[in-house]
Amino acid sequence: MTTRSALETGAGGATAGIIGGLLFAAGVLDLGTLPTIAGIVRSSSSAVGLLLHLVVSAGLGAAFSLMHRRTASADGSIILWGVLYGFFWWIFGALSLLPLVRGDDLVWSIAAAQQQSPALVGHLVFGLTIGVVHHAFLTRTDHRSTQMRGPSRLLSLVTGGFSGLGVALLLTLVEGPISPASIWLPMLEERVGLATEFTLAAGLLIGVAQGALRTSVRPGLGPVVVRGLLFGFVGWFSLGVSVVPALVGGTAAWEAAQLADIFGSLVPFLLVFGMGIAIAHHALLTLHRTLFAQDLRLAAGEGVGAQSVRAAVGGASAGLIGGVAFAVVVSQMGFTADVGAIVGSPSALVGLLVHMCIAVVIGASYGLLFRQRSFDTLSGIGWGVSYGLVWWFLGALTLLPLASGEAVAWSPAAAGAAFPSLVAHVVYGAFVGAFVHGYERRHNPWWVSRFEAESRRAAQATEQLTSSAPAVWALTLIVAVLLPVLVA
Amino acid sequence: MATSSSPVRTDIRGALFGLAVGSASASLITLGGTPMQFLLSIESVAASAVIHTALTTLAVVLICRSADLSRHGVASLAVSGMYSGLLCWILGPLTFGPLVRGEAPTWSVVAVGDAFPALVTQVLMGALIGLGIAVLRPEPTIDLRTPDSVAAEPRTRVVVLGGGFGGVAVAQQLGRDFGADPEVDVALVSMTNSLLFTPMLAEVAGSSLDGRHISAPLRAACPQARVLRLRAEGVDVGMQSVLLRDPDTDDITVLQYDHLVFALGSVPNFRDIDGLEEHAFTLKTLADAGRLRNHVIRQLERADGVSNRAERARLLTFVVAGGGFAGTETIAELFDLAHGVIRSYPNIDPAELRFILVHSQQRILPEISDELARYSLRSLKARGIQFRLGERVIGADAESVFLGGGERIHNATLVWTAGNRPSSVLSSMRCEVDASGRLITDPWLRLSGHENLWAVGDCALIASRSEVHGFCPPTAQHAQRQGSVVGKNIAASITGRDLQPFEFKTKGILVALGHRTAVAEVGRLRFSGVLAWLMWRAIYLAKLPGLEKRLRVFLDWSVDLVAPRDTVLTDADESQPVRPSQLTVPSEDGTQT
């Protein structure tokens, strides 16, 4: 494998940091943030603030690239690490170090966090930038990845573009609160007539981006769904919150009040532009592989049938256990009747039964989608919670109101009202992930082997997991927990 | 920690680290002028600090316990720490905090807003704890790609002789107990690389199932065992070694063991009857079933072109010796095969086909109740199958079978199912055996006087208070349970735990009697006819190892409903019909030849 020198990597990272820092600064130009930064050196000059900001950005960018110097990232997971890195520096830098350095009180209140909302989006943009630059120019070339070839880059780009366009076209056919006009209204305002064009452009752009990042080994549909959700989030804060408002209104919409206005578009971005495109892209690549792969090594591995029933049974059992834990939280809040409304019954008992059935089905789907994806309890809980949160966005915020005959409202108020359900989904996911991992440990511990060649394969698979999955788990939880709290 | 340290040491290290981080952070927060109450919203600063420290300690222990630390990188552990901090925030300030205050948790946005300072604290602390664990973990990250990590000499070597139900169950149980623990090596020695589902073997002979569909690869069934395709030749108990021979190259291998399991099954016992070994077919292996099927079809092909009546009668006479499970199911399947394809042979009158079952006792199927045995006899007789009860085969030649009562049956096909014996490997051992050569075991399935020799399945005589005759019958259901118990007992021996005795009562007995007919005993319930036949198919389909095999067999059966049986000779390239004497080499390890 090829690794660049530390100096080269550090310089590249610093450059990425400066680019990210400039984008950050552009977003907060009108908000008076730069003089605040200059306050660290007892100055009130925006120029001094910008200079200091860029120096710090270069340092953080270099540190990030040096930290990930040996990380293989053929699938673009480094971008999510970058976003997470940006979030960490929002907590550690903007919310903690900055007040301390400026001699202010350290107050980690919700009000302080809301006040620092522009910095949050700025840090996310900064993290995204250094992640993209690192992925494009500084990623380690991993020869082992090329031995287990995935789709060609061109094929992945083309199918990604088609997936994005296709999903966006489908969205343009929808009426009501999920329609493009409703989604784009807060960003486009009087130009909402361009919503269809923006929808198609966003779909194409996000589809191509997902295609560009999908060059590694086959990741499995479960991780694809969760990663897709996160790329939807990346699309939201980069396009929906930053680029489109800047194009239309001249400034990015990074303030807490603006984020609250735009929050309604978050869930469509996550579910449609993120998850929907990722699933469509995965389906197209699978179809292509099934029909046209002439090299057997590129075709499906051991077949869908192998071990699937056992995985589904394990997942369903886990769903049953997780469903009981979920029910404790839900019944505490008196939400069981809401679930019963799906089948038209106001009875709490019926609601509980429906809830348990759903829990078992989702558990079985987890068992199938995340087979051979966890190698310890921590990774099991990580995937389980992430999948649980996917179902909070998809189920509690979207399908449940639809099935109950209510209007879908992805407003901050609706997200806030559904927060207890979010906690329940986290608990459910943790139980399901841990139980399914225990089940795999007993029946098919794929990550351990006494044989050399198989150990090598298992080590490669776990390395791929640890090099991308923790960022995915953490970001999913952050998106689900933090954003509703900040805007609600 | 998870791979090379004991869990207790891991817990102690984690607890000490957590205690240090918890108390240090509590002190820092308090000294920094921020009241500790914001973490759990309880009034007492001291109580808050103590609870905070305790929760931190618990969190660190849980992270160390739940993560395979050798596989995570520094960044991965740091992020996992952040992640754990978020989860602890949900559990702590959002859930237990209100409970400690005597309130019900609401998890509302208001509550979340109140607990926001704790969120920031715990995310940052989680990241620091993750980094601390990464730095302080006792061993460096293991790179499993290096051969050294898997080539360590195992401390305990378990050798399982035989890849039938019993042997596979032993290997699977040990796989469950030890996983990929390099200190316990499990070698599964078998002449074939697959587990044969013997209850369906007669259907392969009857051309209604494909042989490959009733076999499961051993490597898939026992992924943690080393599968060695070798023949067991002898055992040296003193040296604790097994002599193995490669069937392809004749190379000899000596394998050392600490625990040895005999799961060799049985081989046909011809009882030194004159001409039997040379002229009789057996039905123990897939190859046996394939040869018998081809032979029956070949007799039909020849008879169709022969005008001599006596020769036609001889070619179309099929004799099965033995009226137990195997013999009864075999004659029923051969009857169905011949009559199922007879339309393809226009010169043969179905009335010319003769099927004769020879059995030494007055009733067939001694394993089942009188009532069902009578039903079976009646059912088979009604189809035209003839019985010679109370008769023994005393000899055979190329054209005839000789019975003890003086009868000579002119035939071209003789199938021998009337006797089995353990593998000859056992005869070289100085162990306690019964009259038929089976190894006598104690209640824990060890050989008498040997702590590390075990036996399961057909090659063992295992006492059972639950069975009518006082001993376990040679069935798959018993062999599987025995194998599981032996696996557990070997694991118990290795880890110093108590052994468990074997006790199992037969769940039920099912015998297929050919087309849409079977008999079944499940507990005290008895079934016969179509219902029993459906039970037979459903139960054995469910028992087949692996979804893929079940699907294939199900498809075979479905096609069989609408299409005639296949008469393609799979050894058609051979210019001369092959006699059993040229083919059958009884397996010495009880599996296949």
PDB file of N, CA and C in Angstrom, chain A residues 192-231:
ATOM      1  N   VAL A 192     -40.112  29.890  -5.514  1.00  0.00           N
ATOM      2  CA  VAL A 192     -40.465  28.486  -5.285  1.00  0.00           C
ATOM      3  C   VAL A 192     -40.913  27.777  -6.571  1.00  0.00           C
ATOM      4  N   GLY A 193     -41.217  28.570  -7.586  1.00  0.00           N
ATOM      5  CA  GLY A 193     -41.567  27.978  -8.883  1.00  0.00           C
ATOM      6  C   GLY A 193     -40.435  27.165  -9.474  1.00  0.00           C
ATOM      7  N   LEU A 194     -39.224  27.384  -8.973  1.00  0.00           N
ATOM      8  CA  LEU A 194     -38.067  26.645  -9.476  1.00  0.00           C
ATOM      9  C   LEU A 194     -37.826  25.355  -8.677  1.00  0.00           C
ATOM     10  N   ALA A 195     -38.785  25.001  -7.827  1.00  0.00           N
ATOM     11  CA  ALA A 195     -38.578  23.855  -6.925  1.00  0.00           C
ATOM     12  C   ALA A 195     -38.276  22.577  -7.700  1.00  0.00           C
ATOM     13  N   THR A 196     -38.978  22.353  -8.817  1.00  0.00           N
ATOM     14  CA  THR A 196     -38.744  21.130  -9.595  1.00  0.00           C
ATOM     15  C   THR A 196     -37.314  21.094 -10.111  1.00  0.00           C
ATOM     16  N   GLU A 197     -36.866  22.228 -10.656  1.00  0.00           N
ATOM     17  CA  GLU A 197     -35.496  22.278 -11.181  1.00  0.00           C
ATOM     18  C   GLU A 197     -34.476  22.021 -10.068  1.00  0.00           C
ATOM     19  N   PHE A 198     -34.714  22.654  -8.911  1.00  0.00           N
ATOM     20  CA  PHE A 198     -33.790  22.460  -7.791  1.00  0.00           C
ATOM     21  C   PHE A 198     -33.808  21.005  -7.313  1.00  0.00           C
ATOM     22  N   THR A 199     -35.001  20.413  -7.330  1.00  0.00           N
ATOM     23  CA  THR A 199     -35.108  19.011  -6.910  1.00  0.00           C
ATOM     24  C   THR A 199     -34.293  18.114  -7.833  1.00  0.00           C
ATOM     25  N   LEU A 200     -34.454  18.309  -9.131  1.00  0.00           N
ATOM     26  CA  LEU A 200     -33.732  17.478 -10.097  1.00  0.00           C
ATOM     27  C   LEU A 200     -32.227  17.714  -9.990  1.00  0.00           C
ATOM     28  N   ALA A 201     -31.845  18.996  -9.828  1.00  0.00           N
ATOM     29  CA  ALA A 201     -30.410  19.294  -9.718  1.00  0.00           C
ATOM     30  C   ALA A 201     -29.826  18.675  -8.458  1.00  0.00           C
ATOM     31  N   ALA A 202     -30.564  18.810  -7.343  1.00  0.00           N
ATOM     32  CA  ALA A 202     -30.060  18.238  -6.090  1.00  0.00           C
ATOM     33  C   ALA A 202     -29.964  16.720  -6.201  1.00  0.00           C
ATOM     34  N   GLY A 203     -30.986  16.095  -6.800  1.00  0.00           N
ATOM     35  CA  GLY A 203     -30.965  14.629  -6.959  1.00  0.00           C
ATOM     36  C   GLY A 203     -29.770  14.191  -7.784  1.00  0.00           C
ATOM     37  N   LEU A 204     -29.553  14.891  -8.910  1.00  0.00           N
ATOM     38  CA  LEU A 204     -28.435  14.530  -9.782  1.00  0.00           C
ATOM     39  C   LEU A 204     -27.096  14.702  -9.051  1.00  0.00           C
ATOM     40  N   LEU A 205     -26.975  15.831  -8.372  1.00  0.00           N
ATOM     41  CA  LEU A 205     -25.713  16.142  -7.690  1.00  0.00           C
ATOM     42  C   LEU A 205     -25.431  15.119  -6.580  1.00  0.00           C
ATOM     43  N   ILE A 206     -26.424  14.868  -5.756  1.00  0.00           N
ATOM     44  CA  ILE A 206     -26.207  13.942  -4.640  1.00  0.00           C
ATOM     45  C   ILE A 206     -26.015  12.519  -5.180  1.00  0.00           C
ATOM     46  N   GLY A 207     -26.751  12.186  -6.244  1.00  0.00           N
ATOM     47  CA  GLY A 207     -26.586  10.853  -6.842  1.00  0.00           C
ATOM     48  C   GLY A 207     -25.183  10.646  -7.378  1.00  0.00           C
ATOM     49  N   VAL A 208     -24.692  11.649  -8.120  1.00  0.00           N
ATOM     50  CA  VAL A 208     -23.326  11.548  -8.669  1.00  0.00           C
ATOM     51  C   VAL A 208     -22.305  11.489  -7.528  1.00  0.00           C
ATOM     52  N   ALA A 209     -22.546  12.307  -6.491  1.00  0.00           N
ATOM     53  CA  ALA A 209     -21.616  12.294  -5.349  1.00  0.00           C
ATOM     54  C   ALA A 209     -21.600  10.925  -4.691  1.00  0.00           C
ATOM     55  N   GLN A 210     -22.776  10.335  -4.491  1.00  0.00           N
ATOM     56  CA  GLN A 210     -22.811   9.001  -3.895  1.00  0.00           C
ATOM     57  C   GLN A 210     -22.137   7.995  -4.814  1.00  0.00           C
ATOM     58  N   GLY A 211     -22.348   8.170  -6.136  1.00  0.00           N
ATOM     59  CA  GLY A 211     -21.696   7.269  -7.089  1.00  0.00           C
ATOM     60  C   GLY A 211     -20.188   7.405  -7.041  1.00  0.00           C
ATOM     61  N   ALA A 212     -19.712   8.628  -6.882  1.00  0.00           N
ATOM     62  CA  ALA A 212     -18.258   8.855  -6.839  1.00  0.00           C
ATOM     63  C   ALA A 212     -17.641   8.208  -5.611  1.00  0.00           C
ATOM     64  N   LEU A 213     -18.417   8.065  -4.558  1.00  0.00           N
ATOM     65  CA  LEU A 213     -17.876   7.516  -3.310  1.00  0.00           C
ATOM     66  C   LEU A 213     -18.067   6.014  -3.204  1.00  0.00           C
ATOM     67  N   ARG A 214     -18.667   5.414  -4.201  1.00  0.00           N
ATOM     68  CA  ARG A 214     -19.008   3.999  -4.086  1.00  0.00           C
ATOM     69  C   ARG A 214     -18.086   3.179  -5.004  1.00  0.00           C
ATOM     70  N   THR A 215     -16.831   3.072  -4.635  1.00  0.00           N
ATOM     71  CA  THR A 215     -15.915   2.334  -5.503  1.00  0.00           C
ATOM     72  C   THR A 215     -15.288   1.151  -4.790  1.00  0.00           C
ATOM     73  N   SER A 216     -15.691   0.929  -3.577  1.00  0.00           N
ATOM     74  CA  SER A 216     -15.017  -0.119  -2.810  1.00  0.00           C
ATOM     75  C   SER A 216     -15.777  -1.427  -2.907  1.00  0.00           C
ATOM     76  N   VAL A 217     -15.451  -2.307  -1.994  1.00  0.00           N
ATOM     77  CA  VAL A 217     -16.119  -3.599  -1.947  1.00  0.00           C
ATOM     78  C   VAL A 217     -17.588  -3.404  -1.595  1.00  0.00           C
ATOM     79  N   ARG A 218     -18.374  -4.440  -1.841  1.00  0.00           N
ATOM     80  CA  ARG A 218     -19.807  -4.327  -1.584  1.00  0.00           C
ATOM     81  C   ARG A 218     -20.059  -4.154  -0.081  1.00  0.00           C
ATOM     82  N   PRO A 219     -20.765  -3.096   0.309  1.00  0.00           N
ATOM     83  CA  PRO A 219     -20.917  -2.836   1.734  1.00  0.00           C
ATOM     84  C   PRO A 219     -22.133  -3.514   2.374  1.00  0.00           C
ATOM     85  N   GLY A 220     -23.060  -4.036   1.593  1.00  0.00           N
ATOM     86  CA  GLY A 220     -24.274  -4.597   2.185  1.00  0.00           C
ATOM     87  C   GLY A 220     -25.342  -3.528   2.295  1.00  0.00           C
ATOM     88  N   LEU A 221     -26.601  -3.931   2.150  1.00  0.00           N
ATOM     89  CA  LEU A 221     -27.680  -2.952   2.061  1.00  0.00           C
ATOM     90  C   LEU A 221     -27.889  -2.185   3.366  1.00  0.00           C
ATOM     91  N   GLY A 222     -27.728  -2.854   4.506  1.00  0.00           N
ATOM     92  CA  GLY A 222     -27.948  -2.177   5.788  1.00  0.00           C
ATOM     93  C   GLY A 222     -27.053  -0.963   5.956  1.00  0.00           C
ATOM     94  N   PRO A 223     -25.720  -1.159   5.898  1.00  0.00           N
ATOM     95  CA  PRO A 223     -24.838   0.010   5.992  1.00  0.00           C
ATOM     96  C   PRO A 223     -25.097   1.029   4.886  1.00  0.00           C
ATOM     97  N   VAL A 224     -25.496   0.565   3.698  1.00  0.00           N
ATOM     98  CA  VAL A 224     -25.804   1.503   2.608  1.00  0.00           C
ATOM     99  C   VAL A 224     -26.943   2.439   3.017  1.00  0.00           C
ATOM    100  N   VAL A 225     -27.952   1.874   3.657  1.00  0.00           N
ATOM    101  CA  VAL A 225     -29.106   2.677   4.088  1.00  0.00           C
ATOM    102  C   VAL A 225     -28.671   3.749   5.087  1.00  0.00           C
ATOM    103  N   VAL A 226     -27.880   3.337   6.081  1.00  0.00           N
ATOM    104  CA  VAL A 226     -27.487   4.289   7.122  1.00  0.00           C
ATOM    105  C   VAL A 226     -26.546   5.353   6.546  1.00  0.00           C
ATOM    106  N   ARG A 227     -25.579   4.914   5.736  1.00  0.00           N
ATOM    107  CA  ARG A 227     -24.664   5.879   5.107  1.00  0.00           C
ATOM    108  C   ARG A 227     -25.444   6.830   4.192  1.00  0.00           C
ATOM    109  N   GLY A 228     -26.426   6.276   3.481  1.00  0.00           N
ATOM    110  CA  GLY A 228     -27.240   7.107   2.599  1.00  0.00           C
ATOM    111  C   GLY A 228     -27.941   8.201   3.381  1.00  0.00           C
ATOM    112  N   LEU A 229     -28.462   7.831   4.538  1.00  0.00           N
ATOM    113  CA  LEU A 229     -29.121   8.813   5.409  1.00  0.00           C
ATOM    114  C   LEU A 229     -28.156   9.956   5.739  1.00  0.00           C
ATOM    115  N   LEU A 230     -26.910   9.575   6.044  1.00  0.00           N
ATOM    116  CA  LEU A 230     -25.938  10.605   6.418  1.00  0.00           C
ATOM    117  C   LEU A 230     -25.536  11.467   5.226  1.00  0.00           C
ATOM    118  N   PHE A 231     -25.449  10.871   4.053  1.00  0.00           N
ATOM    119  CA  PHE A 231     -25.136  11.683   2.879  1.00  0.00           C
ATOM    120  C   PHE A 231     -26.313  12.616   2.562  1.00  0.00           C
TER     121      PHE A 231
END
